[in-house]
mmCIF file of C-alpha atoms and ligand atoms in Angstrom:
data_model
loop_
_atom_site.group_PDB
_atom_site.id
_atom_site.type_symbol
_atom_site.label_atom_id
_atom_site.label_comp_id
_atom_site.label_asym_id
_atom_site.label_seq_id
_atom_site.Cartn_x
_atom_site.Cartn_y
_atom_site.Cartn_z
ATOM 1 C CA UNK A 37 116.772 69.678 109.976
ATOM 2 C CA UNK A 38 115.769 72.754 107.965
ATOM 3 C CA UNK A 39 118.372 74.072 105.324
ATOM 4 C CA UNK A 40 116.700 77.242 104.281
ATOM 5 C CA UNK A 41 116.658 80.859 105.960
ATOM 6 C CA UNK A 42 113.607 82.088 108.173
ATOM 7 C CA UNK A 43 113.386 85.872 107.858
ATOM 8 C CA UNK A 44 112.115 87.678 111.215
ATOM 9 C CA UNK A 45 110.051 91.000 110.358
ATOM 10 C CA UNK A 46 111.388 91.026 106.676
ATOM 11 C CA UNK A 47 110.805 94.053 103.938
ATOM 12 C CA UNK A 48 108.738 93.035 101.200
ATOM 13 C CA UNK A 49 109.913 96.181 99.634
ATOM 14 C CA UNK A 50 112.780 94.633 98.930
ATOM 15 C CA UNK A 51 110.714 91.863 96.899
ATOM 16 C CA UNK A 52 108.065 93.111 94.284
ATOM 17 C CA UNK A 53 108.879 95.260 91.442
ATOM 18 C CA UNK A 54 106.842 98.260 92.614
ATOM 19 C CA UNK A 55 109.592 98.464 96.008
ATOM 20 C CA UNK A 56 106.893 99.036 97.883
ATOM 21 C CA UNK A 57 105.157 97.150 100.490
ATOM 22 C CA UNK A 58 104.974 96.480 104.668
ATOM 23 C CA UNK A 59 107.158 93.983 106.678
ATOM 24 C CA UNK A 60 106.606 89.696 106.393
ATOM 25 C CA UNK A 61 105.815 88.907 110.130
ATOM 26 C CA UNK A 62 107.541 85.221 108.444
ATOM 27 C CA UNK A 63 109.366 84.908 105.377
ATOM 28 C CA UNK A 64 110.825 81.775 104.833
ATOM 29 C CA UNK A 65 113.639 81.240 101.667
ATOM 30 C CA UNK A 66 113.764 77.083 100.948
ATOM 31 C CA UNK A 67 117.000 75.337 100.664
ATOM 32 C CA UNK A 68 115.476 73.073 97.766
ATOM 33 C CA UNK A 69 112.162 71.454 97.113
ATOM 34 C CA UNK A 70 112.482 68.503 99.745
ATOM 35 C CA UNK A 71 113.320 71.052 102.492
ATOM 36 C CA UNK A 72 110.095 73.235 101.831
ATOM 37 C CA UNK A 73 108.339 70.347 101.830
ATOM 38 C CA UNK A 74 110.005 69.677 105.480
ATOM 39 C CA UNK A 75 108.617 73.245 106.629
ATOM 40 C CA UNK A 76 106.026 72.973 105.230
ATOM 41 C CA UNK A 77 104.736 69.975 107.220
ATOM 42 C CA UNK A 78 107.084 71.118 110.525
ATOM 43 C CA UNK A 79 104.201 74.598 109.750
ATOM 44 C CA UNK A 80 101.107 74.742 112.824
ATOM 45 C CA UNK A 81 97.867 74.054 111.094
ATOM 46 C CA UNK A 82 96.138 77.549 111.768
ATOM 47 C CA UNK A 83 99.219 79.573 110.255
ATOM 48 C CA UNK A 84 98.225 81.657 107.537
ATOM 49 C CA UNK A 85 100.193 80.797 103.991
ATOM 50 C CA UNK A 86 100.759 83.546 101.006
ATOM 51 C CA UNK A 87 103.759 82.451 97.770
ATOM 52 C CA UNK A 88 105.915 85.110 96.496
ATOM 53 C CA UNK A 89 108.244 84.709 92.722
ATOM 54 C CA UNK A 90 109.852 87.825 91.657
ATOM 55 C CA UNK A 91 106.736 90.166 93.172
ATOM 56 C CA UNK A 92 105.830 91.052 89.985
ATOM 57 C CA UNK A 93 102.582 90.994 89.980
ATOM 58 C CA UNK A 94 101.683 92.216 93.296
ATOM 59 C CA UNK A 95 100.911 95.433 95.787
ATOM 60 C CA UNK A 96 101.814 94.105 98.603
ATOM 61 C CA UNK A 97 100.093 96.891 101.250
ATOM 62 C CA UNK A 98 102.274 98.991 103.233
ATOM 63 C CA UNK A 99 100.671 97.151 106.954
ATOM 64 C CA UNK A 100 102.813 94.175 105.002
ATOM 65 C CA UNK A 101 101.338 89.988 105.150
ATOM 66 C CA UNK A 102 100.586 88.513 108.473
ATOM 67 C CA UNK A 103 101.144 84.697 109.141
ATOM 68 C CA UNK A 104 104.594 83.267 106.690
ATOM 69 C CA UNK A 105 106.008 84.249 103.510
ATOM 70 C CA UNK A 106 106.977 81.665 100.734
ATOM 71 C CA UNK A 107 109.337 83.115 98.454
ATOM 72 C CA UNK A 108 110.577 80.598 95.789
ATOM 73 C CA UNK A 109 112.830 83.278 93.668
ATOM 74 C CA UNK A 110 116.058 82.010 92.922
ATOM 75 C CA UNK A 111 114.955 78.810 95.238
ATOM 76 C CA UNK A 112 112.889 76.271 93.373
ATOM 77 C CA UNK A 113 115.435 76.800 90.513
ATOM 78 C CA UNK A 114 116.061 72.757 88.958
ATOM 79 C CA UNK A 115 116.238 73.131 85.174
ATOM 80 C CA UNK A 116 116.772 70.108 82.629
ATOM 81 C CA UNK A 117 115.449 67.779 79.788
ATOM 82 C CA UNK A 118 113.518 65.139 79.804
ATOM 83 C CA UNK A 119 113.952 63.981 76.694
ATOM 84 C CA UNK A 120 113.917 65.899 72.736
ATOM 85 C CA UNK A 121 110.855 67.763 72.992
ATOM 86 C CA UNK A 122 109.589 67.888 77.042
ATOM 87 C CA UNK A 123 111.321 70.618 80.180
ATOM 88 C CA UNK A 124 111.432 69.895 83.409
ATOM 89 C CA UNK A 125 111.702 73.147 85.363
ATOM 90 C CA UNK A 126 111.197 73.902 89.018
ATOM 91 C CA UNK A 127 108.897 77.184 90.602
ATOM 92 C CA UNK A 128 111.274 79.575 91.462
ATOM 93 C CA UNK A 129 113.741 79.611 87.694
ATOM 94 C CA UNK A 130 112.661 83.560 86.272
ATOM 95 C CA UNK A 131 110.764 82.767 82.914
ATOM 96 C CA UNK A 132 113.529 84.563 80.665
ATOM 97 C CA UNK A 133 116.176 81.548 81.803
ATOM 98 C CA UNK A 134 113.389 79.415 80.945
ATOM 99 C CA UNK A 135 112.833 81.257 76.912
ATOM 100 C CA UNK A 136 117.047 81.165 77.375
ATOM 101 C CA UNK A 137 117.113 77.219 78.288
ATOM 102 C CA UNK A 138 114.911 76.389 75.998
ATOM 103 C CA UNK A 139 116.144 78.464 72.381
ATOM 104 C CA UNK A 140 119.760 76.837 73.312
ATOM 105 C CA UNK A 141 118.106 73.146 73.379
ATOM 106 C CA UNK A 142 116.818 74.074 69.551
ATOM 107 C CA UNK A 143 112.920 73.971 71.420
ATOM 108 C CA UNK A 144 110.235 76.559 70.448
ATOM 109 C CA UNK A 145 107.307 78.202 71.524
ATOM 110 C CA UNK A 146 108.833 79.481 74.918
ATOM 111 C CA UNK A 147 109.730 82.626 73.588
ATOM 112 C CA UNK A 148 108.101 84.927 74.557
ATOM 113 C CA UNK A 149 108.196 84.290 77.764
ATOM 114 C CA UNK A 150 111.340 86.363 77.463
ATOM 115 C CA UNK A 151 110.218 89.555 78.175
ATOM 116 C CA UNK A 152 107.986 88.661 81.540
ATOM 117 C CA UNK A 153 109.726 89.566 84.641
ATOM 118 C CA UNK A 154 109.028 86.693 87.180
ATOM 119 C CA UNK A 155 109.467 82.985 88.402
ATOM 120 C CA UNK A 156 107.669 80.393 86.585
ATOM 121 C CA UNK A 157 105.603 79.560 89.536
ATOM 122 C CA UNK A 158 103.966 83.329 88.917
ATOM 123 C CA UNK A 159 103.582 82.461 85.356
ATOM 124 C CA UNK A 160 101.424 79.071 86.665
ATOM 125 C CA UNK A 161 99.142 81.094 88.959
ATOM 126 C CA UNK A 162 99.155 83.085 86.470
ATOM 127 C CA UNK A 163 98.711 81.916 82.987
ATOM 128 C CA UNK A 164 101.230 84.925 82.406
ATOM 129 C CA UNK A 165 101.587 85.399 78.511
ATOM 130 C CA UNK A 166 103.176 88.299 76.427
ATOM 131 C CA UNK A 167 102.559 88.355 71.940
ATOM 132 C CA UNK A 168 99.965 86.176 71.501
ATOM 133 C CA UNK A 169 102.399 83.553 72.999
ATOM 134 C CA UNK A 170 100.543 81.527 77.212
ATOM 135 C CA UNK A 171 102.365 79.497 79.266
ATOM 136 C CA UNK A 172 99.013 76.532 80.189
ATOM 137 C CA UNK A 173 98.953 75.573 76.302
ATOM 138 C CA UNK A 174 102.992 75.470 77.030
ATOM 139 C CA UNK A 175 102.437 72.509 80.069
ATOM 140 C CA UNK A 176 102.251 68.663 80.128
ATOM 141 C CA UNK A 177 101.619 68.521 83.948
ATOM 142 C CA UNK A 178 102.808 70.245 86.810
ATOM 143 C CA UNK A 179 103.794 69.132 90.228
ATOM 144 C CA UNK A 180 102.473 70.625 93.767
ATOM 145 C CA UNK A 181 102.188 70.851 97.011
ATOM 146 C CA UNK A 182 99.328 71.228 99.688
ATOM 147 C CA UNK A 183 100.224 72.753 102.777
ATOM 148 C CA UNK A 184 101.097 69.645 104.893
ATOM 149 C CA UNK A 185 103.484 69.333 102.565
ATOM 150 C CA UNK A 186 102.241 66.379 100.708
ATOM 151 C CA UNK A 187 103.573 66.803 96.762
ATOM 152 C CA UNK A 188 100.147 65.749 94.342
ATOM 153 C CA UNK A 189 100.930 65.365 90.394
ATOM 154 C CA UNK A 190 98.782 66.685 88.144
ATOM 155 C CA UNK A 191 97.608 67.272 84.656
ATOM 156 C CA UNK A 192 96.815 70.229 82.807
ATOM 157 C CA UNK A 193 93.677 68.872 81.763
ATOM 158 C CA UNK A 194 92.880 69.922 85.983
ATOM 159 C CA UNK A 195 92.765 73.451 85.287
ATOM 160 C CA UNK A 196 90.497 75.585 83.928
ATOM 161 C CA UNK A 197 92.561 78.007 82.195
ATOM 162 C CA UNK A 198 91.444 81.060 80.778
ATOM 163 C CA UNK A 199 93.303 84.594 79.838
ATOM 164 C CA UNK A 200 95.435 85.482 82.963
ATOM 165 C CA UNK A 201 93.524 83.191 85.721
ATOM 166 C CA UNK A 202 94.081 79.519 86.341
ATOM 167 C CA UNK A 203 91.057 77.492 88.623
ATOM 168 C CA UNK A 204 90.199 74.240 89.741
ATOM 169 C CA UNK A 205 92.686 73.101 91.945
ATOM 170 C CA UNK A 206 92.584 75.016 95.387
ATOM 171 C CA UNK A 207 94.988 75.351 97.703
ATOM 172 C CA UNK A 208 98.328 74.042 96.681
ATOM 173 C CA UNK A 209 101.178 75.558 95.149
ATOM 174 C CA UNK A 210 103.066 75.058 92.075
ATOM 175 C CA UNK A 211 106.389 73.557 91.887
ATOM 176 C CA UNK A 212 107.506 72.411 89.076
ATOM 177 C CA UNK A 213 105.980 72.227 85.524
ATOM 178 C CA UNK A 214 107.052 69.682 82.308
ATOM 179 C CA UNK A 215 106.854 71.565 79.791
ATOM 180 C CA UNK A 216 106.190 70.260 76.018
ATOM 181 C CA UNK A 217 107.658 72.079 73.139
ATOM 182 C CA UNK A 218 108.679 71.502 69.393
ATOM 183 C CA UNK A 219 111.536 70.581 68.198
ATOM 184 C CA UNK A 220 113.328 73.426 66.122
ATOM 185 C CA UNK A 221 115.798 76.014 65.411
ATOM 186 C CA UNK A 222 118.193 77.669 68.362
ATOM 187 C CA UNK A 223 119.108 80.438 65.507
ATOM 188 C CA UNK A 224 115.572 81.142 64.751
ATOM 189 C CA UNK A 225 114.427 81.168 68.996
ATOM 190 C CA UNK A 226 117.162 83.242 69.594
ATOM 191 C CA UNK A 227 116.275 85.994 67.242
ATOM 192 C CA UNK A 228 112.342 85.648 68.116
ATOM 193 C CA UNK A 229 113.709 86.394 71.517
ATOM 194 C CA UNK A 230 115.626 89.495 70.406
ATOM 195 C CA UNK A 231 112.811 90.985 68.306
ATOM 196 C CA UNK A 232 110.445 90.358 70.925
ATOM 197 C CA UNK A 233 112.984 91.969 73.695
ATOM 198 C CA UNK A 234 112.959 95.195 71.379
ATOM 199 C CA UNK A 235 109.689 95.569 70.982
ATOM 200 C CA UNK A 236 109.092 95.850 74.652
ATOM 201 C CA UNK A 237 111.714 98.161 74.882
ATOM 202 C CA UNK A 238 109.762 100.582 72.865
ATOM 203 C CA UNK A 239 106.863 100.347 73.999
ATOM 204 C CA UNK A 240 107.022 99.678 78.063
ATOM 205 C CA UNK A 241 108.874 101.844 80.829
ATOM 206 C CA UNK A 242 110.817 98.711 81.493
ATOM 207 C CA UNK A 243 113.736 101.381 83.579
ATOM 208 C CA UNK A 244 111.005 101.635 86.090
ATOM 209 C CA UNK A 245 109.244 100.051 89.200
ATOM 210 C CA UNK A 246 105.966 99.230 87.612
ATOM 211 C CA UNK A 247 103.636 95.919 88.145
ATOM 212 C CA UNK A 248 103.477 95.890 84.537
ATOM 213 C CA UNK A 249 100.571 95.468 83.195
ATOM 214 C CA UNK A 250 97.794 96.966 86.319
ATOM 215 C CA UNK A 251 94.716 96.184 84.236
ATOM 216 C CA UNK A 252 93.574 93.225 82.590
ATOM 217 C CA UNK A 253 92.691 94.348 78.451
ATOM 218 C CA UNK A 254 88.982 94.203 78.441
ATOM 219 C CA UNK A 255 87.222 91.432 75.471
ATOM 220 C CA UNK A 256 87.965 93.338 72.099
ATOM 221 C CA UNK A 257 90.559 96.556 73.421
ATOM 222 C CA UNK A 258 92.848 97.519 75.249
ATOM 223 C CA UNK A 259 92.705 99.304 79.349
ATOM 224 C CA UNK A 260 95.847 101.295 77.994
ATOM 225 C CA UNK A 261 93.489 102.821 74.811
ATOM 226 C CA UNK A 262 91.128 103.453 77.153
ATOM 227 C CA UNK A 263 93.120 105.345 79.843
ATOM 228 C CA UNK A 264 94.589 107.017 77.850
ATOM 229 C CA UNK A 265 91.595 108.403 76.101
ATOM 230 C CA UNK A 266 90.511 109.480 79.464
ATOM 231 C CA UNK A 267 93.726 112.594 79.673
ATOM 232 C CA UNK A 268 95.078 109.966 82.678
ATOM 233 C CA UNK A 269 98.709 109.212 80.970
ATOM 234 C CA UNK A 270 101.594 111.566 83.866
ATOM 235 C CA UNK A 271 98.453 111.873 86.273
ATOM 236 C CA UNK A 272 100.157 111.351 89.846
ATOM 237 C CA UNK A 273 99.191 110.536 93.525
ATOM 238 C CA UNK A 274 102.292 111.079 95.365
ATOM 239 C CA UNK A 275 105.135 108.928 93.959
ATOM 240 C CA UNK A 276 102.968 106.874 91.598
ATOM 241 C CA UNK A 277 102.561 108.040 87.999
ATOM 242 C CA UNK A 278 100.176 106.402 84.940
ATOM 243 C CA UNK A 279 103.307 105.821 82.932
ATOM 244 C CA UNK A 280 103.887 108.703 80.189
ATOM 245 C CA UNK A 281 105.238 105.720 77.926
ATOM 246 C CA UNK A 282 102.250 102.801 78.354
ATOM 247 C CA UNK A 283 99.171 103.903 80.465
ATOM 248 C CA UNK A 284 98.282 100.612 81.650
ATOM 249 C CA UNK A 285 101.713 101.117 83.406
ATOM 250 C CA UNK A 286 101.778 102.384 86.906
ATOM 251 C CA UNK A 287 105.775 103.194 87.999
ATOM 252 C CA UNK A 288 107.478 104.830 91.147
ATOM 253 C CA UNK A 289 108.732 107.624 90.748
ATOM 254 C CA UNK A 290 110.027 107.325 93.874
ATOM 255 C CA UNK A 291 109.082 106.955 97.174
ATOM 256 C CA UNK A 292 105.947 105.875 96.425
ATOM 257 C CA UNK A 293 103.794 103.891 98.801
ATOM 258 C CA UNK A 294 101.400 101.141 97.988
ATOM 259 C CA UNK A 295 98.725 103.173 99.470
ATOM 260 C CA UNK A 296 99.573 106.048 96.784
ATOM 261 C CA UNK A 297 99.485 103.182 94.298
ATOM 262 C CA UNK A 298 96.572 101.892 95.083
ATOM 263 C CA UNK A 299 94.388 105.002 95.298
ATOM 264 C CA UNK A 300 95.740 105.385 91.396
ATOM 265 C CA UNK A 301 94.747 102.278 90.682
ATOM 266 C CA UNK A 302 91.409 103.452 91.849
ATOM 267 C CA UNK A 303 90.872 106.319 90.632
ATOM 268 C CA UNK A 304 91.818 104.907 86.988
ATOM 269 C CA UNK A 305 89.158 102.808 86.980
ATOM 270 C CA UNK A 306 86.904 105.010 88.570
ATOM 271 C CA UNK A 307 87.546 107.799 85.883
ATOM 272 C CA UNK A 308 87.407 105.049 82.602
ATOM 273 C CA UNK A 309 84.202 103.743 83.888
ATOM 274 C CA UNK A 310 82.773 107.229 84.472
ATOM 275 C CA UNK A 311 83.927 108.778 81.184
ATOM 276 C CA UNK A 312 83.411 105.460 79.431
ATOM 277 C CA UNK A 313 81.273 102.942 80.695
ATOM 278 C CA UNK A 314 83.928 99.868 80.603
ATOM 279 C CA UNK A 315 85.013 98.086 83.884
ATOM 280 C CA UNK A 316 88.448 97.866 84.373
ATOM 281 C CA UNK A 317 89.694 94.442 86.360
ATOM 282 C CA UNK A 318 93.208 94.824 88.215
ATOM 283 C CA UNK A 319 95.337 91.802 86.697
ATOM 284 C CA UNK A 320 97.624 93.269 89.801
ATOM 285 C CA UNK A 321 96.263 91.200 92.779
ATOM 286 C CA UNK A 322 96.897 93.267 95.784
ATOM 287 C CA UNK A 323 97.991 91.184 98.935
ATOM 288 C CA UNK A 324 98.369 92.187 102.947
ATOM 289 C CA UNK A 325 97.751 94.907 105.155
ATOM 290 C CA UNK A 326 96.821 98.522 105.124
ATOM 291 C CA UNK A 327 99.501 101.258 107.036
ATOM 292 C CA UNK A 328 97.864 101.283 110.747
ATOM 293 C CA UNK A 329 97.676 104.704 110.940
ATOM 294 C CA UNK A 330 99.296 107.202 113.643
HETATM 295 C C1 FAD B 512 107.713 95.607 83.419
HETATM 296 C C2 FAD B 512 106.916 94.223 83.444
HETATM 297 C C3 FAD B 512 105.989 93.805 82.288
HETATM 298 C C4 FAD B 512 105.191 92.507 82.868
HETATM 299 N N1 FAD B 512 104.639 91.871 81.362
HETATM 300 C C5 FAD B 512 104.009 90.818 81.367
HETATM 301 C C6 FAD B 512 103.270 90.094 80.192
HETATM 302 O O1 FAD B 512 104.360 90.657 79.044
HETATM 303 N N2 FAD B 512 102.571 89.191 80.330
HETATM 304 C C7 FAD B 512 101.963 89.307 81.978
HETATM 305 O O2 FAD B 512 101.121 87.516 82.132
HETATM 306 N N3 FAD B 512 102.549 89.698 82.946
HETATM 307 C C8 FAD B 512 103.387 90.102 82.050
HETATM 308 N N4 FAD B 512 104.338 91.078 83.722
HETATM 309 C C9 FAD B 512 103.470 90.709 84.862
HETATM 310 C C10 FAD B 512 104.402 88.849 85.741
HETATM 311 O O3 FAD B 512 106.001 89.218 85.060
HETATM 312 C C11 FAD B 512 104.021 87.687 85.836
HETATM 313 O O4 FAD B 512 102.035 87.900 86.059
HETATM 314 C C12 FAD B 512 104.086 87.153 85.989
HETATM 315 O O5 FAD B 512 104.158 85.829 86.091
HETATM 316 C C13 FAD B 512 104.446 87.126 87.878
HETATM 317 O O6 FAD B 512 105.345 86.203 88.552
HETATM 318 P P1 FAD B 512 106.106 86.622 89.263
HETATM 319 O O7 FAD B 512 106.459 85.175 90.316
HETATM 320 O O8 FAD B 512 105.865 87.920 89.747
HETATM 321 O O9 FAD B 512 104.892 86.412 90.504
HETATM 322 P P2 FAD B 512 104.848 87.370 91.890
HETATM 323 O O10 FAD B 512 104.528 88.693 91.318
HETATM 324 O O11 FAD B 512 105.538 86.884 92.971
HETATM 325 O O12 FAD B 512 102.963 86.217 92.466
HETATM 326 C C14 FAD B 512 101.802 86.614 91.522
HETATM 327 C C15 FAD B 512 101.011 85.183 91.885
HETATM 328 O O13 FAD B 512 101.004 84.496 91.687
HETATM 329 C C16 FAD B 512 100.833 83.315 92.875
HETATM 330 N N5 FAD B 512 102.109 82.691 93.690
HETATM 331 C C17 FAD B 512 103.412 82.587 92.895
HETATM 332 N N6 FAD B 512 104.478 81.417 92.728
HETATM 333 C C18 FAD B 512 103.631 80.769 93.342
HETATM 334 C C19 FAD B 512 103.708 79.496 93.027
HETATM 335 N N7 FAD B 512 104.725 78.959 92.679
HETATM 336 N N8 FAD B 512 102.107 78.702 92.951
HETATM 337 C C20 FAD B 512 100.702 79.322 93.124
HETATM 338 N N9 FAD B 512 100.972 80.705 93.092
HETATM 339 C C21 FAD B 512 102.031 81.370 92.953
HETATM 340 C C22 FAD B 512 101.413 84.614 93.931
HETATM 341 O O14 FAD B 512 100.622 84.041 95.204
HETATM 342 C C23 FAD B 512 100.893 85.742 93.651
HETATM 343 O O15 FAD B 512 99.223 85.663 94.037
HETATM 344 C C24 FAD B 512 105.456 92.358 83.733
HETATM 345 C C25 FAD B 512 105.357 92.567 84.872
HETATM 346 C C26 FAD B 512 105.987 93.293 84.708
HETATM 347 C C27 FAD B 512 107.168 94.495 85.982
#
């Protein structure tokens, strides 16, 4: 008997930080890990599946997502100390809570997660990082599920980890991870978190809907510097606008469509390529179907 919530034709703009995106045919909010595994076992093998955390690195197109979306945010939310230097964290826990929990346990090394507005599952999928810290160097092992609801325990060594890139294991999704941290000092961690959040607030448009950095930084340079050098700050298509505060952010000024954001992403990429000969690669993932034209 399933204990989660199955929502039909659910608007995904309410689940993405850009506040855009069409309908999911089906969206499942599992009650917990066991319930999620039972749900996966109940699905027909041909059902298309998409995993969603806090939607903070996703551009969901206006036509939405066919098949089933599994949303882990606030659902897989277990977090506990395993021993003095190891913590167990489920995929739906927000990164900010992970940073705070580790700090309160006097464990150092997870402070950089404080300002990343995604789930820990999303951070594992993206190898999220900030201010010199990255997710995977903290990971000892992970627990994943395949689409049949079979759980796998995997060591970090089974994955090839790069800058915002995690490869090596296909068709499995993260349920939880064991992090290894360094025993330190709670007050120091708290101070570090405070300083990192202040730095972020000073340099990023955090009060406007966005997806953080749209493009990966090319080797030895910053996408924001290149975009600004091309005179693209403030460039606007409908409700989508290159942020005046941080040129690698595209903000939704209100009422933007996913198509407007996607068109602006292409415009920026083409202009940087034309003016500076640098090919920018998106960090955000573009998913779903285009809107059906009337
Ligand atoms: C204001 C702002 C600032 C940001 N700053 C940073 C930053 O400093 N550093 C940084 O790295 N990122 C940053 N981001 C981007 C984003 O927060 C991270 O990429 C984050 O890790 C995404 O997590 P999420 O839960 O929102 O994932 P989602 O956006 O929901 O999903 C992202 C990808 O991960 C997959 N996924 C999600 N959960 C799972 C799972 N359990 N198992 C397998 N795959 C899964 C999804 O299918 C999708 O492909 C920022 C975003 C915003 C809006």
